[in-house]
Short mmCIF file of C-alpha atoms and ligand atoms in Angstrom, two decimals:
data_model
loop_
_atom_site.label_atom_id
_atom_site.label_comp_id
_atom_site.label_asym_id
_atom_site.label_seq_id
_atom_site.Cartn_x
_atom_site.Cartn_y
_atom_site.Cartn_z
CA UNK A 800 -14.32 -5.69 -2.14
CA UNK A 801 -17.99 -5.61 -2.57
CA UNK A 802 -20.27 -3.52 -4.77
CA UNK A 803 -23.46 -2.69 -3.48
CA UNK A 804 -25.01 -3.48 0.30
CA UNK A 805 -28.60 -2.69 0.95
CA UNK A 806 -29.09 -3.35 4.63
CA UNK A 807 -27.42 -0.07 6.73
CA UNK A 808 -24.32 -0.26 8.38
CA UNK A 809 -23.39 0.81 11.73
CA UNK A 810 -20.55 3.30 10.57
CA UNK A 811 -19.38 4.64 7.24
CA UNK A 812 -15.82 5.73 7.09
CA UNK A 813 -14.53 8.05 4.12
CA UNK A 814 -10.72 8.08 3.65
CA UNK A 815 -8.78 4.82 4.13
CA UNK A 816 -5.47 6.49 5.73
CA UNK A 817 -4.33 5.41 8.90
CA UNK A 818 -7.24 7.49 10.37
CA UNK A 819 -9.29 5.30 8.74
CA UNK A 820 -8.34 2.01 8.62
CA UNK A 821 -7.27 2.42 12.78
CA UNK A 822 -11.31 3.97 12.90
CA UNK A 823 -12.21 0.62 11.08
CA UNK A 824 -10.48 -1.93 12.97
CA UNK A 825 -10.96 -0.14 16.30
CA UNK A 826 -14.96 0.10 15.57
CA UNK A 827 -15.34 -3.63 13.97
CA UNK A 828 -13.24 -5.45 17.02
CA UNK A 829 -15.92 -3.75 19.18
CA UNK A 830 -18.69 -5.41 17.09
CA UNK A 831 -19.97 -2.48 14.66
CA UNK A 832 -20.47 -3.39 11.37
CA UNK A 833 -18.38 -1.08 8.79
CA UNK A 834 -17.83 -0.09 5.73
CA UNK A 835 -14.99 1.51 4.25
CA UNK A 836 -14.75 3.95 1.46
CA UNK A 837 -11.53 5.58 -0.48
CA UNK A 838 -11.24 6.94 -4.21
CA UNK A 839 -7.60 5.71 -4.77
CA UNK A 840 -7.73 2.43 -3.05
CA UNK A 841 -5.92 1.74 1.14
CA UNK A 842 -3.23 3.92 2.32
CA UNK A 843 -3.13 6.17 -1.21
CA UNK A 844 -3.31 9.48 0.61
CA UNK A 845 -1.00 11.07 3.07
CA UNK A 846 -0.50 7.74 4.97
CA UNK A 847 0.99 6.02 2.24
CA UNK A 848 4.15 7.77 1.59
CA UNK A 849 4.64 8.43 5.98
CA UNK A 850 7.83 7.26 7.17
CA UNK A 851 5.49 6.00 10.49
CA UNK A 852 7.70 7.04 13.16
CA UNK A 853 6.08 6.48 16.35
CA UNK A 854 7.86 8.88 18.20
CA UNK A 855 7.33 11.45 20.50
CA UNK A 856 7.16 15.33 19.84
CA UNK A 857 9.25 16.74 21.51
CA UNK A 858 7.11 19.89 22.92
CA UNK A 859 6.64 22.56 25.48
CA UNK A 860 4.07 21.65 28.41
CA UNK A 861 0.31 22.24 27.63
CA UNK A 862 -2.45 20.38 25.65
CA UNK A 863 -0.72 19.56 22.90
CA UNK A 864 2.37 17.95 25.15
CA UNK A 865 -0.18 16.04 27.17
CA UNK A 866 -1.94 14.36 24.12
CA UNK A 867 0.78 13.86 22.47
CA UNK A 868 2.27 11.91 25.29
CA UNK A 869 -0.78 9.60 25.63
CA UNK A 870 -0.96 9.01 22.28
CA UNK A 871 2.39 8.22 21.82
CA UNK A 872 2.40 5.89 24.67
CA UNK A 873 -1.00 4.14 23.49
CA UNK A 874 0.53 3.79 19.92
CA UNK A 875 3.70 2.13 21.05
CA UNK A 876 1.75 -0.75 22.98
CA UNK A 877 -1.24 -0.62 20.37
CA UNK A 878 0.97 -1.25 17.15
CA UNK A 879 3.22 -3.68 19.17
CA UNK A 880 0.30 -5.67 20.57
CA UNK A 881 -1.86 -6.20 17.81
CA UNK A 882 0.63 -5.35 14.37
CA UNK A 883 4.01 -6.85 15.82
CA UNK A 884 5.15 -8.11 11.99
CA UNK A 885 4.56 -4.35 10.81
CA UNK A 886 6.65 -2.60 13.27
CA UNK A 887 10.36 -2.21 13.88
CA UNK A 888 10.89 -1.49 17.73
CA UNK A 889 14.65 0.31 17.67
CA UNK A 890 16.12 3.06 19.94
CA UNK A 891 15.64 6.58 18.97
CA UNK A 892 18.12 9.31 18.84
CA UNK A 893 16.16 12.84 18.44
CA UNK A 894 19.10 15.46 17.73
CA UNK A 895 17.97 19.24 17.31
CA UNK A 896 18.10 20.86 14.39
CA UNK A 897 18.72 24.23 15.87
CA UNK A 898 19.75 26.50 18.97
CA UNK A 899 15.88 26.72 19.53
CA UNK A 900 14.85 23.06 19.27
CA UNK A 901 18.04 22.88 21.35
CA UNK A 902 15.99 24.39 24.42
CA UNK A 903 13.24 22.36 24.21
CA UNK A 904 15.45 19.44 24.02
CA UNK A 905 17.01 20.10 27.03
CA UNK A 906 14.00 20.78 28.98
CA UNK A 907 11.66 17.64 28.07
CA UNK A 908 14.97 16.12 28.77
CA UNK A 909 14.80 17.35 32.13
CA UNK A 910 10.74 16.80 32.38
CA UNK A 911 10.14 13.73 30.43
CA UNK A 912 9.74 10.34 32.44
CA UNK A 913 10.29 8.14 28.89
CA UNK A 914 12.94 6.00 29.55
CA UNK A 915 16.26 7.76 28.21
CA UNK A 916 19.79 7.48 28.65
CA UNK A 917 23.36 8.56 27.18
CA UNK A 918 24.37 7.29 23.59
CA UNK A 919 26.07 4.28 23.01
CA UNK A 920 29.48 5.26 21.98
CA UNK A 921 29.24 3.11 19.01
CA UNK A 922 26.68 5.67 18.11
CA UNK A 923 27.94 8.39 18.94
CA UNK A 924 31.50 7.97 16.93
CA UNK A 925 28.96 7.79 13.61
CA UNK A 926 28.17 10.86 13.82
CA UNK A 927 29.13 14.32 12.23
CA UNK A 928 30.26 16.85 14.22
CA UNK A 929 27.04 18.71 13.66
CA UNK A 930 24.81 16.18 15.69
CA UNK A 931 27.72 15.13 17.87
CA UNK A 932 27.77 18.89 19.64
CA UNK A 933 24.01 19.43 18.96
CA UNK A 934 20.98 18.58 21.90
CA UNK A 935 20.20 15.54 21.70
CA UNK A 936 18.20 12.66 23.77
CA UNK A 937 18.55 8.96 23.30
CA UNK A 938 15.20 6.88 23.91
CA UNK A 939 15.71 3.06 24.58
CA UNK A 940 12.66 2.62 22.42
CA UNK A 941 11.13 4.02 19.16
CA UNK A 942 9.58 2.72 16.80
CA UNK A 943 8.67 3.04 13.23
CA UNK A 944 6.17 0.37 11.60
CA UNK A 945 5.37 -0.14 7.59
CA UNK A 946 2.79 2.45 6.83
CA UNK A 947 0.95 0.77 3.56
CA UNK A 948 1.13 -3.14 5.65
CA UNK A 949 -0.52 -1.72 8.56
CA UNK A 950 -3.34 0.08 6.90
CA UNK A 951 -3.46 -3.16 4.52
CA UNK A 952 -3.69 -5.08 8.15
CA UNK A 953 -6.05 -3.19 9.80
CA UNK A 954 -8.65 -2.87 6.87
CA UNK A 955 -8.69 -6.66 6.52
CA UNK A 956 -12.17 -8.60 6.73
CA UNK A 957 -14.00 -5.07 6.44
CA UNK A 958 -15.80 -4.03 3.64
CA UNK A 959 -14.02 -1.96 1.27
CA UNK A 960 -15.87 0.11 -0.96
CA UNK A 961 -13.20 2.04 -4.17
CA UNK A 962 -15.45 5.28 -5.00
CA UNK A 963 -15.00 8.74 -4.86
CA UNK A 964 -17.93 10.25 -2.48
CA UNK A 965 -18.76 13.19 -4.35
CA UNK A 966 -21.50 14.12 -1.79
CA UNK A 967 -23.16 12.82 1.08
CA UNK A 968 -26.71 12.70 1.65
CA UNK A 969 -29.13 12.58 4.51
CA UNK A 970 -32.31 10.19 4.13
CA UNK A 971 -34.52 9.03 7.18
CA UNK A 972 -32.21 10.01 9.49
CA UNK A 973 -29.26 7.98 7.86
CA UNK A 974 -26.47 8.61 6.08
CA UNK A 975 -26.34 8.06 2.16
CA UNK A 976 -22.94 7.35 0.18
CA UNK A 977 -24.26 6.02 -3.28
CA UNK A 978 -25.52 2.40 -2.43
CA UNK A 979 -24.75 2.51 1.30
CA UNK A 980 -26.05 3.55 4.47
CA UNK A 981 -25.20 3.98 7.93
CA UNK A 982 -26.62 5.83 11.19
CA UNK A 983 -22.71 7.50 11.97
CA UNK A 984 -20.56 8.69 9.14
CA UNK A 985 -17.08 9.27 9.99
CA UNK A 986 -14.78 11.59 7.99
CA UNK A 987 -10.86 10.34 7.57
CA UNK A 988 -10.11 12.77 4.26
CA UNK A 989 -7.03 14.42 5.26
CA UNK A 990 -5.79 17.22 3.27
CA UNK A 991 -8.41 16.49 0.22
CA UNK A 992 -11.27 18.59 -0.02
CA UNK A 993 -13.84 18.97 2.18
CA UNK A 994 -16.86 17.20 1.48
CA UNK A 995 -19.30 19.39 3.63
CA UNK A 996 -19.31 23.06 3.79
CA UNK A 997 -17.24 23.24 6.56
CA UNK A 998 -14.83 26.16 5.52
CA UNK A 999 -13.85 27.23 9.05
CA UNK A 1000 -12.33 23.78 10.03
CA UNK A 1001 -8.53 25.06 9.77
CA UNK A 1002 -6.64 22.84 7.78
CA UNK A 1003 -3.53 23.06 5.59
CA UNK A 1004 -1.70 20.60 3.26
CA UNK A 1005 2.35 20.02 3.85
CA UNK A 1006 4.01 18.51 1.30
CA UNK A 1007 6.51 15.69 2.25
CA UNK A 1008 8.82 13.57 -0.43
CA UNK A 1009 10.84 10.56 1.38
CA UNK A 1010 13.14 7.99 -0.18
CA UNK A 1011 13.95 4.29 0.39
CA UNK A 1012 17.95 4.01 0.18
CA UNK A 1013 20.49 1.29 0.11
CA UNK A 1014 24.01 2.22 1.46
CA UNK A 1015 26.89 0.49 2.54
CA UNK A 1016 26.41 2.64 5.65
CA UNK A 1017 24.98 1.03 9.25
CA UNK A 1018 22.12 2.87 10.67
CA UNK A 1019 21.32 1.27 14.05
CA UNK A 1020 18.73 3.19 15.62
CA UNK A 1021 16.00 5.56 14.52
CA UNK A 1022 17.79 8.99 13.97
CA UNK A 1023 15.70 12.37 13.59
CA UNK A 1024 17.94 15.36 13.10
CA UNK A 1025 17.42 18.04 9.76
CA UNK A 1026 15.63 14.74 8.80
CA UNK A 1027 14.58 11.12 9.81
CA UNK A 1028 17.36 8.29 8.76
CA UNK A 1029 16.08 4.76 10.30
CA UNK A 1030 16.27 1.00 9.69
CA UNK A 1031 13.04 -0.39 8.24
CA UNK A 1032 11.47 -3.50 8.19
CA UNK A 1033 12.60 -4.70 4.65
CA UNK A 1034 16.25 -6.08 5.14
CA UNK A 1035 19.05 -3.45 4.54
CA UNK A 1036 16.77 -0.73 3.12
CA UNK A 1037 17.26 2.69 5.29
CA UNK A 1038 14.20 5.38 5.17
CA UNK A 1039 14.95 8.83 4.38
CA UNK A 1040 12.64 11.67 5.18
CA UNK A 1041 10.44 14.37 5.04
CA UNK A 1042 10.77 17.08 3.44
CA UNK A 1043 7.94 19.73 4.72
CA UNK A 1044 6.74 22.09 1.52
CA UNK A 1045 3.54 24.32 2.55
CA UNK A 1046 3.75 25.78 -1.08
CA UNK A 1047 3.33 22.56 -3.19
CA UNK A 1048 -0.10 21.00 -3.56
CA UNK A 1049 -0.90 18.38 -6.16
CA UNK A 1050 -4.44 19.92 -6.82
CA UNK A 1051 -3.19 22.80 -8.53
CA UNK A 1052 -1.70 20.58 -10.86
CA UNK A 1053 1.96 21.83 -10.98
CA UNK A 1054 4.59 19.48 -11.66
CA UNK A 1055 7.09 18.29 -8.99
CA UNK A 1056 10.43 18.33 -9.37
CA UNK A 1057 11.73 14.63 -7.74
CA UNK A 1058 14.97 15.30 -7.83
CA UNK A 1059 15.18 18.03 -6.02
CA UNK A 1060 13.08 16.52 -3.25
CA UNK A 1061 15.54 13.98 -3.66
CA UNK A 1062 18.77 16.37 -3.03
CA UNK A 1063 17.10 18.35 -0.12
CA UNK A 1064 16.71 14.73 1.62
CA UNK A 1065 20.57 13.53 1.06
CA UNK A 1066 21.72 17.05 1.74
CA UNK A 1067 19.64 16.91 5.12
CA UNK A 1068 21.07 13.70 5.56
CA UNK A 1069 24.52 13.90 5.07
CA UNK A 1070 24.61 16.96 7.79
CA UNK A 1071 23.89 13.67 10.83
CA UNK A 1072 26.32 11.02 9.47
CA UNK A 1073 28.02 10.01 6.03
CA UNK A 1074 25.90 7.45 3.89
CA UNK A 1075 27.85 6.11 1.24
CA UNK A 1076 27.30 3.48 -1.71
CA UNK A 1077 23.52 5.62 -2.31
CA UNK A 1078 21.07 3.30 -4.18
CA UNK A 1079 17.69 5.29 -4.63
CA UNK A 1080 15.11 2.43 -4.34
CA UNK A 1081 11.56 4.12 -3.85
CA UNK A 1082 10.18 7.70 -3.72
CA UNK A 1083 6.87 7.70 -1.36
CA UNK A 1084 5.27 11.43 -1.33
CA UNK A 1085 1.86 12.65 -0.31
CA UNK A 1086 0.01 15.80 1.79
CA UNK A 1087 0.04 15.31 5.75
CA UNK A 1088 -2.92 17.65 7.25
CA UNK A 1089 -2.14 20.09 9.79
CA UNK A 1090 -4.59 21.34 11.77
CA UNK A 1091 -3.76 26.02 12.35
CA UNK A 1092 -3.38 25.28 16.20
CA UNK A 1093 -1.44 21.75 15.84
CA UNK A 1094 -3.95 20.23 17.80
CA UNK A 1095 -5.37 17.42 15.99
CA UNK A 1096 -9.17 16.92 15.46
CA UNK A 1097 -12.15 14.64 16.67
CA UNK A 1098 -14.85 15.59 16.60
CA UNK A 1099 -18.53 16.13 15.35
CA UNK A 1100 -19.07 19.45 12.95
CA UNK A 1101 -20.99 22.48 13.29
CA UNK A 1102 -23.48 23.46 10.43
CA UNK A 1103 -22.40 26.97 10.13
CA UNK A 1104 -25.13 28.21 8.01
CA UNK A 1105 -28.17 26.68 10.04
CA UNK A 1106 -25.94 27.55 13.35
CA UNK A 1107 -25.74 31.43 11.71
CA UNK A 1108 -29.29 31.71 11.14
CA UNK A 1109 -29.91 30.97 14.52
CA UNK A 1110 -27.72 33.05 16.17
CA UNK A 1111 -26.84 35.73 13.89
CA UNK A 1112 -24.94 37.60 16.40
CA UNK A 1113 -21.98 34.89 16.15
CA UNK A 1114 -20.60 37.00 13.43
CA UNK A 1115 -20.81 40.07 15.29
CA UNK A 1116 -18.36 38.45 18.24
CA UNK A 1117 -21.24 36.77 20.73
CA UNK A 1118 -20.15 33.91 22.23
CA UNK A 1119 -21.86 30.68 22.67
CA UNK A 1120 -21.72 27.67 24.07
CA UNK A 1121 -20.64 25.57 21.49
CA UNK A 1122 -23.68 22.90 22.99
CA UNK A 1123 -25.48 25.48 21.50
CA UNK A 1124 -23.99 25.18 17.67
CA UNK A 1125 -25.93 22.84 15.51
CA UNK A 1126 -23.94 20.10 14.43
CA UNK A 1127 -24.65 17.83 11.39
CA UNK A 1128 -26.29 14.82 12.96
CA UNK A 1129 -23.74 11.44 13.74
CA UNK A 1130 -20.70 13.02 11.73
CA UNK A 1131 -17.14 12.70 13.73
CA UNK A 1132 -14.29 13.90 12.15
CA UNK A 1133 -10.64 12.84 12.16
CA UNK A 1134 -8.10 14.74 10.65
CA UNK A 1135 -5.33 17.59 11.29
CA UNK A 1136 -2.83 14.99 12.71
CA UNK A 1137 0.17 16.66 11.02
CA UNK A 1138 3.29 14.39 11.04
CA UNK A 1139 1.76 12.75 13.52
CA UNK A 1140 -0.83 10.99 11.96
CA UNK A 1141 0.26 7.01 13.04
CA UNK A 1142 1.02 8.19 16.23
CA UNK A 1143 -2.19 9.70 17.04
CA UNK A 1144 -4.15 7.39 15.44
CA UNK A 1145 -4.84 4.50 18.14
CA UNK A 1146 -5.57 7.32 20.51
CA UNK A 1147 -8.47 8.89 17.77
CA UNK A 1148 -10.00 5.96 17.10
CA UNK A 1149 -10.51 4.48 21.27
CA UNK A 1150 -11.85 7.95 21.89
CA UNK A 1151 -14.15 7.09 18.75
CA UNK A 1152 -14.86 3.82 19.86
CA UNK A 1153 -15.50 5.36 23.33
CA UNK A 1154 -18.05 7.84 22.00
CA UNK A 1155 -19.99 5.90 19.45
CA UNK A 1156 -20.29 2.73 21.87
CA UNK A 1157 -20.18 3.85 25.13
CA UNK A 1158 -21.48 7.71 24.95
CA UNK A 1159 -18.64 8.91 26.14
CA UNK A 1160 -18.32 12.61 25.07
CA UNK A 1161 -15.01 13.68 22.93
CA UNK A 1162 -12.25 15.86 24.30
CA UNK A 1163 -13.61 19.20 23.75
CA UNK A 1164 -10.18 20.75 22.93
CA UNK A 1165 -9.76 18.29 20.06
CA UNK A 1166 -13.63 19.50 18.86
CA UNK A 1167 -13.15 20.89 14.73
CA UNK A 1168 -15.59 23.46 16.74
CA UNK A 1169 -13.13 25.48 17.88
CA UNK A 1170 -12.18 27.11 14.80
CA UNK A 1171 -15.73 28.20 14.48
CA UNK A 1172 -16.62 31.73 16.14
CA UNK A 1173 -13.60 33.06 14.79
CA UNK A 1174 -14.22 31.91 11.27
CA UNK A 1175 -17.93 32.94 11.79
CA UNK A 1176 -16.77 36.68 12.79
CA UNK A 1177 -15.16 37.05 9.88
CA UNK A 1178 -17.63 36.42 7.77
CA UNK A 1179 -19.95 39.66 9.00
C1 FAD B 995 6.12 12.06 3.65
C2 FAD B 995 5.34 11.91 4.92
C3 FAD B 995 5.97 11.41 6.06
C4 FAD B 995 5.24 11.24 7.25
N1 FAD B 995 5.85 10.68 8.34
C5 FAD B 995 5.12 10.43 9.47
C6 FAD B 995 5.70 9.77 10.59
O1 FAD B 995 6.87 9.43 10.58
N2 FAD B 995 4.93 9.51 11.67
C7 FAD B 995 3.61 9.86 11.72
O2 FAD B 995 2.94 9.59 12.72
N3 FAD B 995 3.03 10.49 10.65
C8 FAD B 995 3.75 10.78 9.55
N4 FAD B 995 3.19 11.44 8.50
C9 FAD B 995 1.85 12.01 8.67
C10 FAD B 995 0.79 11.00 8.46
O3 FAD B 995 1.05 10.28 7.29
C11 FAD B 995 -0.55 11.74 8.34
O4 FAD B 995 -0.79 12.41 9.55
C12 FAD B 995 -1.61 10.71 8.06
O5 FAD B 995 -1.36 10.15 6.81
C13 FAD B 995 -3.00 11.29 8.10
O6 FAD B 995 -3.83 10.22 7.78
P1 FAD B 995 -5.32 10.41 7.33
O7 FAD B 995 -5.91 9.06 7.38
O8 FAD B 995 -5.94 11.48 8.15
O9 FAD B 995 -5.23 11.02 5.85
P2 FAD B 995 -4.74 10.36 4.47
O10 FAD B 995 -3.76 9.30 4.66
O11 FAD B 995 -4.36 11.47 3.57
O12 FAD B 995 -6.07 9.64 3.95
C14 FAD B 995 -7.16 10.32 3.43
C15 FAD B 995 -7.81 9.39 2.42
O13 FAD B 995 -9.09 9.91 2.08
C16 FAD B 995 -9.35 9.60 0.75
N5 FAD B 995 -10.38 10.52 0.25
C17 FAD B 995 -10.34 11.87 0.34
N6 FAD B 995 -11.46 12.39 -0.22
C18 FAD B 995 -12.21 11.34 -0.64
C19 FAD B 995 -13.47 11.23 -1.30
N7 FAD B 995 -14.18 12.32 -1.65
N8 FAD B 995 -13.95 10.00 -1.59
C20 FAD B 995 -13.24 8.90 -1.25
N9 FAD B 995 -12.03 8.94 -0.64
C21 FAD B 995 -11.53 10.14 -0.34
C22 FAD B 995 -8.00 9.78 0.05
O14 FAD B 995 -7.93 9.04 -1.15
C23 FAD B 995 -7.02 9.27 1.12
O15 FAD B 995 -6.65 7.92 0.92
C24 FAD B 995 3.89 11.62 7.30
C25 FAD B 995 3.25 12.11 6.15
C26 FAD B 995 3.98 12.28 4.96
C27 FAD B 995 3.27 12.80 3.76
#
């Protein structure tokens, strides 16, 4: 950790999730010289408390199916190649959880080309009945790697910087965060509030509790049903989780009630296969952020009130390019990965890497722009 640094950096990143710390060890491997800021220290947000399934969602065709499937298939080598003692490669059993997932089941089933086949009997017989008759599809490989190691890994030999940025500040065409400076600033904040007046980036907080469980009970693949059960990397411990709660935030300062997260999560449990002998180790809890379309976000980020003034019509329903917007010069933002932040991750921060190094322009359908002109009609 260092205090103060007066010559600029290449990038600032705020946030040390995954986002982050992938951002930071994506950006420094390709020689640009970063720093790293969080309040609460690496991995204290949202990524902290993930169960880091590196699955894939299971999803109807369009954009979100297609990233989703490169992402998931970048993350699987990424994590394997370059954080092998922080991930647990195991086959993955996604059940559905109802008659509706049950259809989309059956039909990536039908579409996917992951490698999948039937489940081992010595699976199947641990089953309840439940997830026995329920869709289901087996994947010879899943993984799930140790959420706090990896962003512990991947922020190694950069500089960390503990502060809260309470605002950001533009100087001679650099970006200001207390002592530091840097051309790019890159945004990695999650669910926390927004440090730029960018109210029409739509974004939600969910909620999710999981627990770290001994039983007597053998999990021996990755199971996702009403929720995840799955081996992890310390000896004998199984994961449990999430619960999703769009009404609970932690900034409004209401208490929450652990045991009752805890319940929900062995009731959930108990409806794939019996775990017995329960020994409650560790709670992990924390706000994934969801972006309103599911899509996640990269992206630099429209100054709506200089963009407004210039074209006032906006909130009367004109439509622009969004090359036309003005954008708040060298900020990206990552965010609105949902429970998919690990997965997506790897994916982020190449197309990051791609755009700050090479000029390679961002997926427009990942842009935070899109949420714009809507937001800006309703604020005639
Ligand atoms: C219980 C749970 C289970 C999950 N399971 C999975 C899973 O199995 N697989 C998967 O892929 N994803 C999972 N997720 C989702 C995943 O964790 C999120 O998508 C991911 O954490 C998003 O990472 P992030 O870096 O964007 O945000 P965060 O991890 O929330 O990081 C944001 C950071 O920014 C910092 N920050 C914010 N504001 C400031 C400021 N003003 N100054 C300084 N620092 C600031 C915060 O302290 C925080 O550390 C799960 C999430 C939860 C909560």
């Amino acid at each position: 950790m260092l205090t103060s640094k007066t010559s600029p950096y290449d990038v600032i990143i705020i946030g040390a999730g995954i986002n982050g710390c992938c951002s930071a060890y994506t950006l420094a491997q390709a020689g640009l010289n970063v720093a790293l800021i969080d309040q609460d220290g690496i991995a204290s947000g949202g990524s902290g408390a993930a169960g880091a399934f590196i699955s894939p969602k299971i999803s109807k065709a369009g954009n979100l199916k297609e990233i989703m499937l490169d992402a998931h298939a970048e993350a699987l080598k990424f994590y394997t190649a370059h954080f092998p003692t922080y991930t647990l490669v195991k086959p993955l059993l996604h059940i559905a959880n109802s008659p509706k997932e049950g259809e989309k089941v059956e039909t990536f089933k039908h579409e996917t080309n992951l490698k999948h086949s039937t489940i081992p009997h010595s699976i199947q017989t641990l089953l309840s009945d439940d997830a026995q008759n329920s869709s289901s599809i087996y994947f010879d490989i899943g993984a799930v790697v140790d959420a706090q190691g990896v962003c512990h890994a991947m922020a190694e030999g950069i500089d960390f910087y503990p502060l809260k940025v309470e605002s950001l500040i533009r100087k001679d065409d650099m970006w200001q965060v207390g002592d530091l400076m840097a051309k790019h600033l890159v945004l990695t904040i999650g669910a926390y509030p927004k440090l730029l007046p960018i109210d029409y980036v739509g974004l939600r907080g969910i909620w999710g509790h999981r627990i770290d469980i001994e039983t007597a009970a053998h999990i021996p693949c990755i199971l996702h049903h009403h929720v995840s059960i799955s081996p992890t990397l310390k000896g004998g411990v199984v994961a449990i989780g999430a619960t999703h709660d769009v009404h609970y935030s932690p900034f409004r300062g209401e208490p929450y009630d652990v045991e009752e997260g805890r319940a929900q999560l062995l009731e959930k449990a108990s409806k794939t296969l019996k775990l017995n002998n329960i020994n409650i180790l560790d709670d992990y809890m924390g706000l994934r952020s969801g972006s309103n379309d599911y899509l996640p976000m990269l992206g630099a980020l429209v100054d709506a009130d200089a963009t407004l003034e210039k074209y006032p019509r906006i909130r009367h329903g004109e439509r622009n390019d969004p090359s036309e917007y003005i954008y708040y010069p060298h900020v990206t933002m990552i965010n609105g990965s949902g429970g998919y932040g690990f997965v997506l991750a790897p994916y982020l921060a190449k197309r990051l890497r791609d755009f700050l190094i090479e000029g390679r322009e961002m997926d427009p359908i990942l842009s935070p722009s899109r949420f714009f002109p809507r937001w800006a009609k309703r604020q005639s």
